[in-house]
CSV table of C-alpha atoms and ligand atoms in Angstrom, one decimal:
chain,number,residue,atom,x,y,z
Z,1,MET,CA,23.9,12.4,18.8
Z,2,ASP,CA,25.3,9.0,19.9
Z,3,HIS,CA,22.2,7.3,19.1
Z,4,LEU,CA,22.5,8.4,15.5
Z,5,LYS,CA,26.0,6.9,15.1
Z,6,PRO,CA,24.8,3.4,14.3
Z,7,LEU,CA,23.0,4.7,11.2
Z,8,PHE,CA,26.2,6.0,9.8
Z,9,GLU,CA,27.9,2.7,10.8
Z,10,ASN,CA,25.3,0.7,9.1
Z,11,ASN,CA,25.5,2.9,6.1
Z,12,GLU,CA,29.3,2.4,5.8
Z,13,ARG,CA,28.7,-1.3,5.9
Z,14,TRP,CA,25.9,-1.3,3.5
Z,15,ALA,CA,27.9,0.8,0.9
Z,16,ALA,CA,31.1,-1.4,1.3
Z,17,ASP,CA,29.0,-4.6,0.9
Z,18,THR,CA,27.1,-3.4,-2.0
Z,19,ALA,CA,30.1,-2.3,-3.9
Z,20,ARG,CA,31.9,-5.6,-3.2
Z,21,ALA,CA,29.0,-7.5,-4.4
Z,22,ASP,CA,28.5,-5.4,-7.6
Z,23,PRO,CA,31.3,-3.1,-8.2
Z,24,THR,CA,29.6,-0.9,-10.8
Z,25,PHE,CA,26.5,-0.5,-8.8
Z,26,PHE,CA,26.7,3.0,-7.6
Z,27,ALA,CA,28.4,4.3,-10.9
Z,28,ARG,CA,25.6,2.7,-12.9
Z,29,LEU,CA,22.7,4.1,-10.6
Z,30,SER,CA,24.4,7.6,-10.4
Z,31,HIS,CA,23.9,8.1,-14.1
Z,32,LEU,CA,20.3,6.8,-14.6
Z,33,GLN,CA,17.2,5.4,-12.9
Z,34,SER,CA,14.6,3.7,-14.9
Z,35,PRO,CA,12.1,2.3,-12.3
Z,36,GLN,CA,9.2,0.4,-13.7
Z,37,TYR,CA,7.1,1.0,-10.6
Z,38,LEU,CA,5.6,4.2,-8.9
Z,39,TRP,CA,4.7,3.2,-5.3
Z,40,ILE,CA,2.1,5.4,-3.5
Z,41,GLY,CA,2.1,4.2,0.0
Z,42,CYS,CA,1.6,5.0,3.7
Z,43,SER,CA,4.5,6.7,5.7
Z,44,ASP,CA,4.1,4.1,8.3
Z,45,SER,CA,7.6,2.9,9.1
Z,46,ARG,CA,6.4,-0.6,9.0
Z,47,VAL,CA,5.5,-0.6,5.3
Z,48,PRO,CA,8.9,0.0,3.4
Z,49,ALA,CA,8.2,-0.4,-0.2
Z,50,ASN,CA,11.5,-1.7,-1.3
Z,51,GLN,CA,11.9,-4.3,1.5
Z,52,ILE,CA,8.5,-6.0,1.2
Z,53,THR,CA,8.7,-6.1,-2.6
Z,54,GLY,CA,12.3,-7.1,-2.8
Z,55,LEU,CA,13.3,-4.5,-5.1
Z,56,GLN,CA,16.8,-2.8,-5.2
Z,57,PRO,CA,17.5,0.9,-5.3
Z,58,GLY,CA,16.7,2.2,-8.7
Z,59,GLU,CA,13.8,-0.1,-9.2
Z,60,VAL,CA,10.9,1.7,-7.6
Z,61,PHE,CA,9.9,5.4,-7.3
Z,62,VAL,CA,8.3,6.2,-4.1
Z,63,HIS,CA,5.8,8.7,-2.7
Z,64,ARG,CA,4.5,8.2,0.9
Z,65,ASN,CA,2.1,10.1,3.0
Z,66,VAL,CA,-0.2,9.4,5.9
Z,67,ALA,CA,-2.8,6.7,4.9
Z,68,ASN,CA,-1.8,6.8,1.2
Z,69,VAL,CA,-4.0,9.5,0.2
Z,70,VAL,CA,-4.2,10.9,-3.4
Z,71,VAL,CA,-5.7,14.4,-3.4
Z,72,HIS,CA,-6.5,16.1,-6.6
Z,73,THR,CA,-4.7,19.4,-5.5
Z,74,ASP,CA,-1.6,17.9,-3.7
Z,75,PHE,CA,1.0,19.2,-5.8
Z,76,ASN,CA,3.6,17.1,-4.0
Z,77,CYS,CA,2.0,13.8,-5.0
Z,78,LEU,CA,1.0,15.1,-8.4
Z,79,SER,CA,4.7,16.1,-9.0
Z,80,VAL,CA,5.8,12.8,-8.1
Z,81,MET,CA,3.3,11.1,-10.2
Z,82,GLN,CA,4.0,13.5,-13.3
Z,83,TYR,CA,7.8,13.0,-13.2
Z,84,ALA,CA,7.3,9.3,-12.8
Z,85,VAL,CA,4.9,8.8,-15.7
Z,86,GLU,CA,6.0,11.4,-18.1
Z,87,VAL,CA,10.0,11.6,-17.4
Z,88,LEU,CA,10.7,8.1,-16.1
Z,89,ARG,CA,8.0,6.3,-18.1
Z,90,THR,CA,7.2,3.9,-15.2
Z,91,ARG,CA,4.7,1.3,-16.3
Z,92,HIS,CA,3.0,0.5,-13.2
Z,93,LEU,CA,1.5,2.8,-10.7
Z,94,ILE,CA,0.7,1.1,-7.4
Z,95,VAL,CA,-1.4,2.5,-4.5
Z,96,CYS,CA,-0.5,0.3,-1.6
Z,97,GLY,CA,-2.5,0.6,1.7
Z,98,HIS,CA,-2.0,-1.4,5.0
Z,99,TYR,CA,-4.1,-3.2,7.4
Z,100,GLY,CA,-3.7,-1.7,10.9
Z,101,CYS,CA,-3.3,2.0,9.3
Z,102,GLY,CA,-3.4,4.4,12.2
Z,103,GLY,CA,-4.6,7.2,9.8
Z,104,VAL,CA,-7.4,5.1,8.7
Z,105,ARG,CA,-8.3,4.3,12.3
Z,106,ALA,CA,-8.2,8.1,13.3
Z,107,ALA,CA,-10.5,8.8,10.4
Z,108,LEU,CA,-13.0,5.9,11.2
Z,109,ALA,CA,-13.4,6.8,14.8
Z,110,GLY,CA,-13.3,10.5,14.1
Z,111,GLN,CA,-10.5,11.4,16.4
Z,112,GLN,CA,-9.4,15.0,16.7
Z,113,LEU,CA,-5.5,15.2,16.3
Z,114,GLY,CA,-5.0,18.5,14.9
Z,115,LEU,CA,-4.1,19.7,11.4
Z,116,ILE,CA,-4.0,16.0,10.1
Z,117,ASP,CA,-7.8,15.9,10.7
Z,118,ASN,CA,-8.0,17.8,7.4
Z,119,TRP,CA,-6.1,15.3,5.6
Z,120,LEU,CA,-8.1,12.4,7.1
Z,121,ARG,CA,-11.2,14.0,6.0
Z,122,HIS,CA,-10.8,12.5,2.7
Z,123,ILE,CA,-10.9,9.0,4.2
Z,124,GLN,CA,-13.9,9.9,6.2
Z,125,ASP,CA,-15.5,11.0,2.9
Z,126,VAL,CA,-14.9,7.2,1.8
Z,127,ARG,CA,-16.2,6.1,5.2
Z,128,ASP,CA,-19.3,7.9,4.8
Z,129,ARG,CA,-20.0,6.7,1.3
Z,130,HIS,CA,-19.9,3.1,2.5
Z,131,ALA,CA,-21.5,3.8,5.9
Z,132,GLU,CA,-24.1,1.0,5.5
Z,133,LEU,CA,-21.6,-1.6,4.8
Z,134,LEU,CA,-19.5,-0.3,7.7
Z,135,ALA,CA,-22.2,-0.2,10.2
Z,136,ALA,CA,-23.2,-3.9,9.4
Z,137,LEU,CA,-19.9,-5.3,10.2
Z,138,PRO,CA,-19.5,-7.1,13.5
Z,139,ASP,CA,-16.9,-5.1,15.1
Z,140,ASP,CA,-14.5,-2.2,15.1
Z,141,GLN,CA,-11.6,-4.4,14.0
Z,142,ALA,CA,-13.6,-5.5,10.9
Z,143,ARG,CA,-14.6,-2.0,10.2
Z,144,TRP,CA,-11.0,-0.8,10.4
Z,145,ASP,CA,-9.7,-3.5,8.1
Z,146,CYS,CA,-12.6,-2.9,5.7
Z,147,LEU,CA,-11.9,0.9,5.4
Z,148,CYS,CA,-8.3,0.1,4.9
Z,149,GLU,CA,-9.3,-1.8,1.8
Z,150,LEU,CA,-11.9,0.8,0.6
Z,151,ASN,CA,-9.4,3.5,1.0
Z,152,VAL,CA,-7.1,2.0,-1.6
Z,153,ILE,CA,-9.9,1.5,-4.0
Z,154,ALA,CA,-11.0,5.1,-3.6
Z,155,GLN,CA,-7.2,6.3,-3.9
Z,156,VAL,CA,-7.0,4.3,-7.2
Z,157,ARG,CA,-10.0,6.0,-8.5
Z,158,ASN,CA,-8.4,9.3,-7.7
Z,159,VAL,CA,-5.1,8.4,-9.4
Z,160,VAL,CA,-7.0,7.5,-12.6
Z,161,ASN,CA,-9.0,10.6,-12.6
Z,162,THR,CA,-5.7,12.7,-12.7
Z,163,THR,CA,-4.7,14.8,-15.7
Z,164,ILE,CA,-1.4,12.9,-15.6
Z,165,VAL,CA,-2.9,9.4,-16.1
Z,166,ARG,CA,-5.6,10.4,-18.2
Z,167,ASP,CA,-3.1,12.2,-20.5
Z,168,ALA,CA,-0.8,9.3,-20.5
Z,169,TRP,CA,-3.6,7.0,-21.6
Z,170,SER,CA,-4.8,9.5,-24.4
Z,171,ARG,CA,-1.2,9.5,-25.9
Z,172,GLY,CA,-1.3,5.9,-25.9
Z,173,GLN,CA,1.3,5.4,-23.1
Z,174,GLU,CA,1.1,2.1,-21.4
Z,175,LEU,CA,0.2,2.5,-17.7
Z,176,VAL,CA,-1.3,0.3,-15.4
Z,177,VAL,CA,-2.9,1.5,-11.9
Z,178,HIS,CA,-3.0,-1.2,-9.2
Z,179,GLY,CA,-4.5,-1.3,-5.8
Z,180,TRP,CA,-2.9,-3.5,-3.3
Z,181,ILE,CA,-3.0,-4.0,0.6
Z,182,TYR,CA,-0.3,-5.1,3.0
Z,183,GLY,CA,-0.7,-7.1,6.1
Z,184,LEU,CA,1.4,-5.9,9.3
Z,185,LYS,CA,0.7,-9.1,10.8
Z,186,ASP,CA,2.0,-11.6,8.2
Z,187,GLY,CA,4.0,-9.4,5.9
Z,188,ARG,CA,1.9,-10.4,3.0
Z,189,LEU,CA,0.9,-8.1,0.0
Z,190,LYS,CA,-2.7,-8.6,-1.3
Z,191,ASP,CA,-4.0,-7.5,-4.7
Z,192,LEU,CA,-7.4,-5.9,-4.5
Z,193,ASP,CA,-8.1,-6.6,-8.0
Z,194,VAL,CA,-8.7,-3.0,-9.1
Z,195,ALA,CA,-6.0,-2.9,-12.0
Z,196,ILE,CA,-6.9,-0.2,-14.4
Z,197,ALA,CA,-5.1,0.0,-17.8
Z,198,GLY,CA,-7.1,2.5,-19.6
Z,199,ALA,CA,-9.8,5.3,-19.4
Z,200,GLN,CA,-12.4,3.2,-21.2
Z,201,GLU,CA,-12.3,0.6,-18.5
Z,202,LYS,CA,-12.0,2.7,-15.3
Z,203,ASP,CA,-15.5,2.9,-14.1
Z,204,ALA,CA,-16.3,-0.7,-14.9
Z,205,VAL,CA,-13.1,-2.1,-13.0
Z,206,HIS,CA,-13.8,0.3,-10.1
Z,207,GLY,CA,-17.3,-0.7,-9.9
Z,208,ALA,CA,-16.5,-4.4,-10.1
Z,209,ALA,CA,-13.9,-4.2,-7.4
Z,210,THR,CA,-16.1,-2.0,-5.2
Z,211,ALA,CA,-18.9,-4.7,-5.6
Z,212,ALA,CA,-16.4,-7.6,-4.8
Z,213,LEU,CA,-15.4,-5.9,-1.7
Z,214,HIS,CA,-18.9,-5.4,-0.6
Z,215,ARG,CA,-19.7,-9.1,-1.3
Z,216,ARG,CA,-16.5,-10.3,0.8
Z,217,TRP,CA,-17.3,-8.1,3.6
Z,218,GLY,CA,-20.8,-9.6,3.7
Z,219,GLY,CA,-22.8,-6.4,2.2
Z,220,SER,CA,-24.8,-6.4,-0.9
O,301,CO,CO1,-0.9,3.7,7.5
């Protein structure tokens, strides 16, 4: 257990430093959270939502899974979304993928890793939908990067098609769904320009973002 001791020491130091800098910080947060953002990201240890966006505890509600996949029957992800949208009233829902995603690479290569193959099958569906574009790319690195982007755009589409988002919009609740991607190599976030703010624009925005991606990667 000795190798876990530093975590408790770090925590002790962090709690003390935080309380010193802002004496009401913990009291305030223990009563209420009102995050403006819901983050749906990859479980990858190199993509911590709070750190890369400079957000403090209390500012972002987070759901992470392997390769930031949104599946229509995943009650874990759907419950997070429902709570965030209907109870916390978050205004922005961000799907954030990342280049260098191991889940996306396994899906691309059709690697057999066990149970997770079934989860990654959703990304293979995305791969197969864009097979022509991917086949035309010069190498596996380009195909990997491209599929990481395609996956984000596909998951944004899944998010806006949930009953949670559709119901929020039909109630007139302000809610914008975004698709971003993070670079492990430079620490930079990139907006994939697929922000959708209402049901009437969802197909047009998704179509435009997909077309822009195809142009960017040299397809037609
Ligand atoms: Co990943």
